Amino acid sequence: MRNTDFDREIAVFARRQHGVFHTRQARTVGGSAAILRNRAANGAILQMAPKVWAVAGHPATWRRQYKAAELSVTGGTLADQSAGLVHGLEGSRIVRPKLVITSEVNRRSPLADVRRASDVDVTTVEGIRVTTVAQTLFDLLRCCEITTVERALDGALIGGSVTVAELVDLGERVGRLRPRHLVTWRALMEERSDQAVAVADSVLELALHRALRPLSQKVHLEYQWTPPWWKARRRRVDAYIPEWRLIIEADGRRWHTRVADFERDRSRDNTAAAHGHRVLRFTHACLTERSTDVVALVSEAGACTEATLRRAV
């Protein structure tokens, strides 16, 4: 095989893999060690890690970096926050690649952090080997705040990239291994299943009053307030702070199982924003288990509004 044939064949690999390839792939198309050294010397390819190369001229994107990291460890799979970015989960951002392997052999990579697991669910997205959406969401409990996981989880459910049934199935399969965060995972699934029990309005109101009580000494709180822009005057919001132009709503369930419920709330929030108001939504669990965080977030929103009003004067 002529060298030009090698260049042409390796370019095919590169196009499929965001500009990178592995030495073993090069060998399948006649790429000897001498040829690779020659191409590296004349700048046609760049070595990113032992046995991992990038074709010069391809954009140095995060996908190239992540694919190179995956190739750098035999049997490696992108996981955790790295996998979240590949799947496009809400709240994802570019981080140092994280790999998971099922091999008992200790492996390291200059391009990624590597951890071991007894078993993982794997798929391929845009040519990158990555944990499945369900597996990724479960693994995020290892490294992210619960609020970050919930945001990604609800976005994936509403977007249709995963179902509650798939998430429950994963929890049942990994349950025999008794992993950390299994209790939290099962609680998240229970709240999002069709069998989840809605909290009674009276219980929800009481929880909201108790959570917001520390704010009553610094701002005026109105409960069951009707926004003037609502055509249906009988409908009300749960709480309102006039001086902060802030509406506070309490949800009896953490997640709406019907997309129509989500769209209704989104429409109401957008209408409030159009009239210069912010909306904060809190679940019953949040109001009762993390009331300090609720007060802090409401206060932070109020401080932002005050700062905006001062700048406008």
Short mmCIF file of C-alpha atoms in Angstrom, two decimals:
data_model
loop_
_atom_site.label_atom_id
_atom_site.label_comp_id
_atom_site.label_asym_id
_atom_site.label_seq_id
_atom_site.Cartn_x
_atom_site.Cartn_y
_atom_site.Cartn_z
CA MET A 1 0.00 0.00 0.00
CA ARG A 2 1.38 3.37 -0.98
CA ASN A 3 1.73 6.14 1.58
CA THR A 4 -0.95 8.15 -0.18
CA ASP A 5 -3.31 5.23 0.37
CA PHE A 6 -2.49 5.30 4.07
CA ASP A 7 -3.18 9.03 4.28
CA ARG A 8 -6.50 8.57 2.54
CA GLU A 9 -7.57 5.68 4.77
CA ILE A 10 -6.49 7.36 7.98
CA ALA A 11 -8.44 10.46 6.97
CA VAL A 12 -11.57 8.28 6.91
CA PHE A 13 -10.93 7.21 10.51
CA ALA A 14 -10.34 10.80 11.50
CA ARG A 15 -13.58 12.04 9.97
CA ARG A 16 -15.52 9.42 11.93
CA GLN A 17 -13.68 10.13 15.17
CA HIS A 18 -13.49 13.91 15.44
CA GLY A 19 -10.00 14.05 13.97
CA VAL A 20 -8.22 11.36 16.01
CA PHE A 21 -7.19 7.73 15.57
CA HIS A 22 -5.37 4.95 17.43
CA THR A 23 -2.14 3.24 16.42
CA ARG A 24 -3.95 -0.11 16.05
CA GLN A 25 -6.34 1.52 13.58
CA ALA A 26 -3.40 2.89 11.62
CA ARG A 27 -1.88 -0.59 11.42
CA THR A 28 -5.02 -1.98 9.77
CA VAL A 29 -4.41 0.35 6.82
CA GLY A 30 -0.66 -0.14 6.56
CA GLY A 31 0.51 2.47 9.03
CA SER A 32 3.81 1.24 10.39
CA ALA A 33 5.68 2.89 13.25
CA ALA A 34 8.03 4.42 10.69
CA ILE A 35 5.17 5.96 8.73
CA LEU A 36 3.63 7.42 11.88
CA ARG A 37 6.99 8.88 12.91
CA ASN A 38 7.40 10.38 9.46
CA ARG A 39 3.92 11.94 9.48
CA ALA A 40 4.50 13.34 12.95
CA ALA A 41 7.86 14.80 11.89
CA ASN A 42 6.38 16.66 8.93
CA GLY A 43 3.42 17.93 10.99
CA ALA A 44 0.69 15.90 9.30
CA ILE A 45 -0.32 14.27 12.58
CA LEU A 46 0.08 15.15 16.26
CA GLN A 47 0.58 12.72 19.11
CA MET A 48 -1.97 13.40 21.87
CA ALA A 49 -1.13 10.39 24.05
CA PRO A 50 0.73 7.10 23.68
CA LYS A 51 -0.79 5.44 20.58
CA VAL A 52 -3.33 8.23 20.08
CA TRP A 53 -2.91 10.67 17.20
CA ALA A 54 -4.73 13.67 15.79
CA VAL A 55 -4.76 14.64 12.13
CA ALA A 56 -3.51 18.19 11.68
CA GLY A 57 -6.13 20.56 10.40
CA HIS A 58 -9.08 19.09 12.28
CA PRO A 59 -10.65 21.53 14.78
CA ALA A 60 -9.37 21.15 18.34
CA THR A 61 -12.85 20.76 19.84
CA TRP A 62 -13.90 19.22 23.13
CA ARG A 63 -15.24 16.28 21.12
CA ARG A 64 -11.76 15.67 19.73
CA GLN A 65 -10.36 15.80 23.24
CA TYR A 66 -13.02 13.43 24.58
CA LYS A 67 -12.62 10.93 21.73
CA ALA A 68 -8.85 10.99 22.17
CA ALA A 69 -9.32 10.32 25.88
CA GLU A 70 -11.59 7.37 25.12
CA LEU A 71 -9.03 5.89 22.71
CA SER A 72 -6.21 6.38 25.20
CA VAL A 73 -7.45 3.56 27.47
CA THR A 74 -8.34 0.15 26.09
CA GLY A 75 -11.97 -0.56 26.93
CA GLY A 76 -12.45 2.95 28.28
CA THR A 77 -15.86 4.61 28.26
CA LEU A 78 -16.60 8.28 28.88
CA ALA A 79 -18.61 8.65 32.06
CA ASP A 80 -19.91 11.06 34.70
CA GLN A 81 -19.93 14.74 33.70
CA SER A 82 -18.05 13.97 30.48
CA ALA A 83 -20.82 11.64 29.38
CA GLY A 84 -23.39 14.24 30.41
CA LEU A 85 -21.87 16.72 27.98
CA VAL A 86 -21.84 14.19 25.14
CA HIS A 87 -25.53 13.44 25.78
CA GLY A 88 -26.33 17.15 26.03
CA LEU A 89 -27.78 16.89 29.55
CA GLU A 90 -28.91 20.15 31.11
CA GLY A 91 -26.26 21.80 33.24
CA SER A 92 -23.41 20.01 31.44
CA ARG A 93 -20.12 21.79 30.87
CA ILE A 94 -16.68 20.97 29.56
CA VAL A 95 -14.56 19.25 32.20
CA ARG A 96 -11.48 17.05 32.18
CA PRO A 97 -12.57 13.75 30.61
CA LYS A 98 -13.63 10.97 32.99
CA LEU A 99 -13.33 7.33 31.92
CA VAL A 100 -14.75 4.17 33.45
CA ILE A 101 -13.33 0.70 32.79
CA THR A 102 -14.55 -2.74 33.84
CA SER A 103 -11.12 -4.36 33.63
CA GLU A 104 -9.31 -5.31 36.83
CA VAL A 105 -6.08 -3.97 35.33
CA ASN A 106 -5.07 -0.54 36.58
CA ARG A 107 -4.93 1.84 33.66
CA ARG A 108 -3.94 5.47 33.46
CA SER A 109 -4.23 8.15 30.81
CA PRO A 110 -2.58 11.53 30.41
CA LEU A 111 -5.84 12.74 28.89
CA ALA A 112 -8.39 11.62 31.47
CA ASP A 113 -9.15 10.51 35.00
CA VAL A 114 -9.91 6.78 35.13
CA ARG A 115 -12.02 4.79 37.58
CA ARG A 116 -13.13 1.17 37.69
CA ALA A 117 -16.63 -0.28 37.90
CA SER A 118 -17.89 -3.84 37.92
CA ASP A 119 -20.43 -3.16 35.18
CA VAL A 120 -21.71 -0.22 33.13
CA ASP A 121 -24.27 0.31 30.39
CA VAL A 122 -22.57 1.61 27.26
CA THR A 123 -23.68 3.19 23.99
CA THR A 124 -22.11 5.23 21.18
CA VAL A 125 -23.01 8.86 20.51
CA GLU A 126 -21.50 10.73 17.55
CA GLY A 127 -18.74 8.14 17.33
CA ILE A 128 -17.83 8.39 21.03
CA ARG A 129 -18.12 5.42 23.39
CA VAL A 130 -20.08 6.69 26.38
CA THR A 131 -22.28 5.47 29.22
CA THR A 132 -26.00 5.43 28.45
CA VAL A 133 -28.20 8.33 29.52
CA ALA A 134 -29.63 6.33 32.41
CA GLN A 135 -26.19 5.17 33.57
CA THR A 136 -24.82 8.70 33.24
CA LEU A 137 -27.61 10.19 35.36
CA PHE A 138 -27.01 7.58 38.05
CA ASP A 139 -23.26 8.21 37.97
CA LEU A 140 -23.74 11.97 38.32
CA LEU A 141 -24.78 11.33 41.93
CA ARG A 142 -21.10 10.46 42.51
CA CYS A 143 -19.79 13.89 41.60
CA CYS A 144 -22.58 16.49 41.48
CA GLU A 145 -24.96 18.26 43.82
CA ILE A 146 -28.43 16.74 43.98
CA THR A 147 -29.94 19.87 42.42
CA THR A 148 -27.64 19.49 39.41
CA VAL A 149 -28.65 15.84 39.03
CA GLU A 150 -32.34 16.69 39.29
CA ARG A 151 -32.01 19.36 36.62
CA ALA A 152 -30.30 16.94 34.25
CA LEU A 153 -32.74 14.16 35.12
CA ASP A 154 -35.87 16.20 34.54
CA GLY A 155 -34.50 17.66 31.33
CA ALA A 156 -33.76 14.18 30.00
CA LEU A 157 -37.22 12.91 30.93
CA ILE A 158 -39.03 15.86 29.40
CA GLY A 159 -36.81 15.76 26.32
CA GLY A 160 -37.51 12.06 25.82
CA SER A 161 -33.91 10.85 25.86
CA VAL A 162 -34.76 8.46 28.71
CA THR A 163 -37.87 7.10 30.43
CA VAL A 164 -38.73 6.54 34.07
CA ALA A 165 -38.98 2.81 33.31
CA GLU A 166 -35.40 2.75 32.02
CA LEU A 167 -34.17 4.59 35.10
CA VAL A 168 -36.05 2.27 37.46
CA ASP A 169 -34.67 -0.76 35.61
CA LEU A 170 -31.13 0.53 36.04
CA GLY A 171 -31.68 1.00 39.77
CA GLU A 172 -32.96 -2.56 40.11
CA ARG A 173 -30.00 -4.01 38.23
CA VAL A 174 -27.33 -2.10 40.15
CA GLY A 175 -29.15 -2.64 43.44
CA ARG A 176 -27.55 -6.04 43.97
CA LEU A 177 -24.16 -4.32 44.09
CA ARG A 178 -25.41 -1.94 46.79
CA PRO A 179 -23.69 1.13 45.33
CA ARG A 180 -23.54 4.45 47.08
CA HIS A 181 -26.44 6.83 46.43
CA LEU A 182 -28.84 3.96 45.68
CA VAL A 183 -31.31 5.22 48.30
CA THR A 184 -31.21 8.71 46.78
CA TRP A 185 -31.70 7.26 43.31
CA ARG A 186 -34.74 5.25 44.37
CA ALA A 187 -36.24 8.32 46.02
CA LEU A 188 -35.79 10.31 42.81
CA MET A 189 -37.48 7.55 40.83
CA GLU A 190 -40.37 7.23 43.27
CA GLU A 191 -41.07 10.95 43.02
CA ARG A 192 -41.16 10.77 39.23
CA SER A 193 -43.18 7.61 38.80
CA ASP A 194 -46.89 7.54 37.99
CA GLN A 195 -47.51 6.13 41.45
CA ALA A 196 -46.02 9.15 43.22
CA VAL A 197 -48.53 10.63 45.67
CA ALA A 198 -49.20 14.35 45.41
CA VAL A 199 -48.93 16.37 48.61
CA ALA A 200 -52.24 17.87 49.77
CA ASP A 201 -52.60 21.63 49.24
CA SER A 202 -53.08 22.27 52.95
CA VAL A 203 -49.86 20.43 53.78
CA LEU A 204 -48.04 22.26 51.01
CA GLU A 205 -49.27 25.67 52.22
CA LEU A 206 -48.14 24.94 55.76
CA ALA A 207 -44.70 23.87 54.55
CA LEU A 208 -44.38 27.06 52.48
CA HIS A 209 -45.40 29.30 55.40
CA ARG A 210 -42.89 27.62 57.71
CA ALA A 211 -40.06 27.79 55.19
CA LEU A 212 -40.61 31.49 54.43
CA ARG A 213 -41.21 32.56 58.03
CA PRO A 214 -37.61 33.87 58.50
CA LEU A 215 -38.26 36.33 55.65
CA SER A 216 -41.39 37.83 57.21
CA GLN A 217 -39.30 40.17 59.38
CA LYS A 218 -37.50 41.77 56.43
CA VAL A 219 -40.07 41.81 53.59
CA HIS A 220 -43.83 41.85 53.13
CA LEU A 221 -45.20 38.46 52.09
CA GLU A 222 -48.59 38.02 50.43
CA TYR A 223 -50.06 34.55 50.24
CA GLN A 224 -52.60 33.39 47.64
CA TRP A 225 -52.04 36.51 45.53
CA THR A 226 -53.68 37.00 42.13
CA PRO A 227 -51.44 38.63 39.48
CA PRO A 228 -53.29 41.46 37.71
CA TRP A 229 -52.22 40.15 34.30
CA TRP A 230 -54.03 36.83 34.73
CA LYS A 231 -57.34 36.69 32.91
CA ALA A 232 -58.64 33.95 35.18
CA ARG A 233 -58.91 36.02 38.34
CA ARG A 234 -59.80 33.04 40.50
CA ARG A 235 -56.30 31.60 40.03
CA ARG A 236 -53.60 32.57 42.48
CA VAL A 237 -49.91 32.15 43.15
CA ASP A 238 -48.78 30.65 46.43
CA ALA A 239 -46.72 33.60 47.68
CA TYR A 240 -45.64 37.03 46.48
CA ILE A 241 -43.05 39.57 47.63
CA PRO A 242 -44.09 42.93 46.07
CA GLU A 243 -40.89 44.87 46.71
CA TRP A 244 -38.84 42.15 45.02
CA ARG A 245 -41.35 41.49 42.24
CA LEU A 246 -40.94 37.85 43.18
CA ILE A 247 -43.51 35.06 42.85
CA ILE A 248 -42.99 31.87 44.83
CA GLU A 249 -44.77 28.66 43.86
CA ALA A 250 -44.87 25.34 45.71
CA ASP A 251 -45.22 22.04 43.83
CA GLY A 252 -46.78 19.03 45.48
CA ARG A 253 -44.60 16.73 43.41
CA ARG A 254 -41.03 17.26 42.33
CA TRP A 255 -41.75 16.41 38.76
CA HIS A 256 -44.77 16.68 36.49
CA THR A 257 -45.43 13.32 34.86
CA ARG A 258 -47.43 15.03 32.13
CA VAL A 259 -45.69 17.33 29.69
CA ALA A 260 -48.86 19.46 29.63
CA ASP A 261 -48.31 20.35 33.30
CA PHE A 262 -44.75 21.41 32.56
CA GLU A 263 -45.83 23.50 29.58
CA ARG A 264 -48.56 25.19 31.63
CA ASP A 265 -46.13 26.21 34.34
CA ARG A 266 -43.58 27.35 31.77
CA SER A 267 -46.23 29.53 30.12
CA ARG A 268 -47.20 31.08 33.45
CA ASP A 269 -43.57 31.76 34.31
CA ASN A 270 -42.94 33.36 30.93
CA THR A 271 -45.98 35.62 31.35
CA ALA A 272 -44.73 36.71 34.77
CA ALA A 273 -41.29 37.46 33.30
CA ALA A 274 -42.91 39.54 30.57
CA HIS A 275 -44.43 41.68 33.33
CA GLY A 276 -41.12 42.16 35.12
CA HIS A 277 -41.47 39.42 37.73
CA ARG A 278 -39.35 36.43 38.65
CA VAL A 279 -40.76 33.04 39.61
CA LEU A 280 -39.15 30.56 41.98
CA ARG A 281 -40.60 27.06 42.33
CA PHE A 282 -39.97 24.77 45.29
CA THR A 283 -41.03 21.20 45.91
CA HIS A 284 -42.51 19.96 49.17
CA ALA A 285 -39.32 18.02 49.84
CA CYS A 286 -37.25 21.15 49.29
CA LEU A 287 -39.46 23.24 51.59
CA THR A 288 -39.31 20.70 54.39
CA GLU A 289 -35.83 19.22 54.03
CA ARG A 290 -33.84 22.20 52.72
CA SER A 291 -35.72 25.22 54.03
CA THR A 292 -32.47 27.07 54.75
CA ASP A 293 -31.54 26.79 51.08
CA VAL A 294 -35.00 28.07 50.14
CA VAL A 295 -34.59 31.20 52.26
CA ALA A 296 -31.09 31.77 50.90
CA LEU A 297 -32.23 31.49 47.28
CA VAL A 298 -35.24 33.76 47.78
CA SER A 299 -33.01 36.32 49.52
CA GLU A 300 -30.46 36.11 46.71
CA ALA A 301 -33.17 36.72 44.11
CA GLY A 302 -34.41 39.69 46.13
CA ALA A 303 -30.93 41.15 46.41
CA CYS A 304 -30.51 40.90 42.63
CA THR A 305 -33.79 42.74 42.09
CA GLU A 306 -32.80 45.49 44.54
CA ALA A 307 -29.46 45.93 42.78
CA THR A 308 -31.19 46.18 39.41
CA LEU A 309 -33.64 48.79 40.70
CA ARG A 310 -30.80 50.85 42.20
CA ARG A 311 -28.95 50.89 38.89
CA ALA A 312 -32.12 52.02 37.13
CA VAL A 313 -32.49 55.10 39.36
#
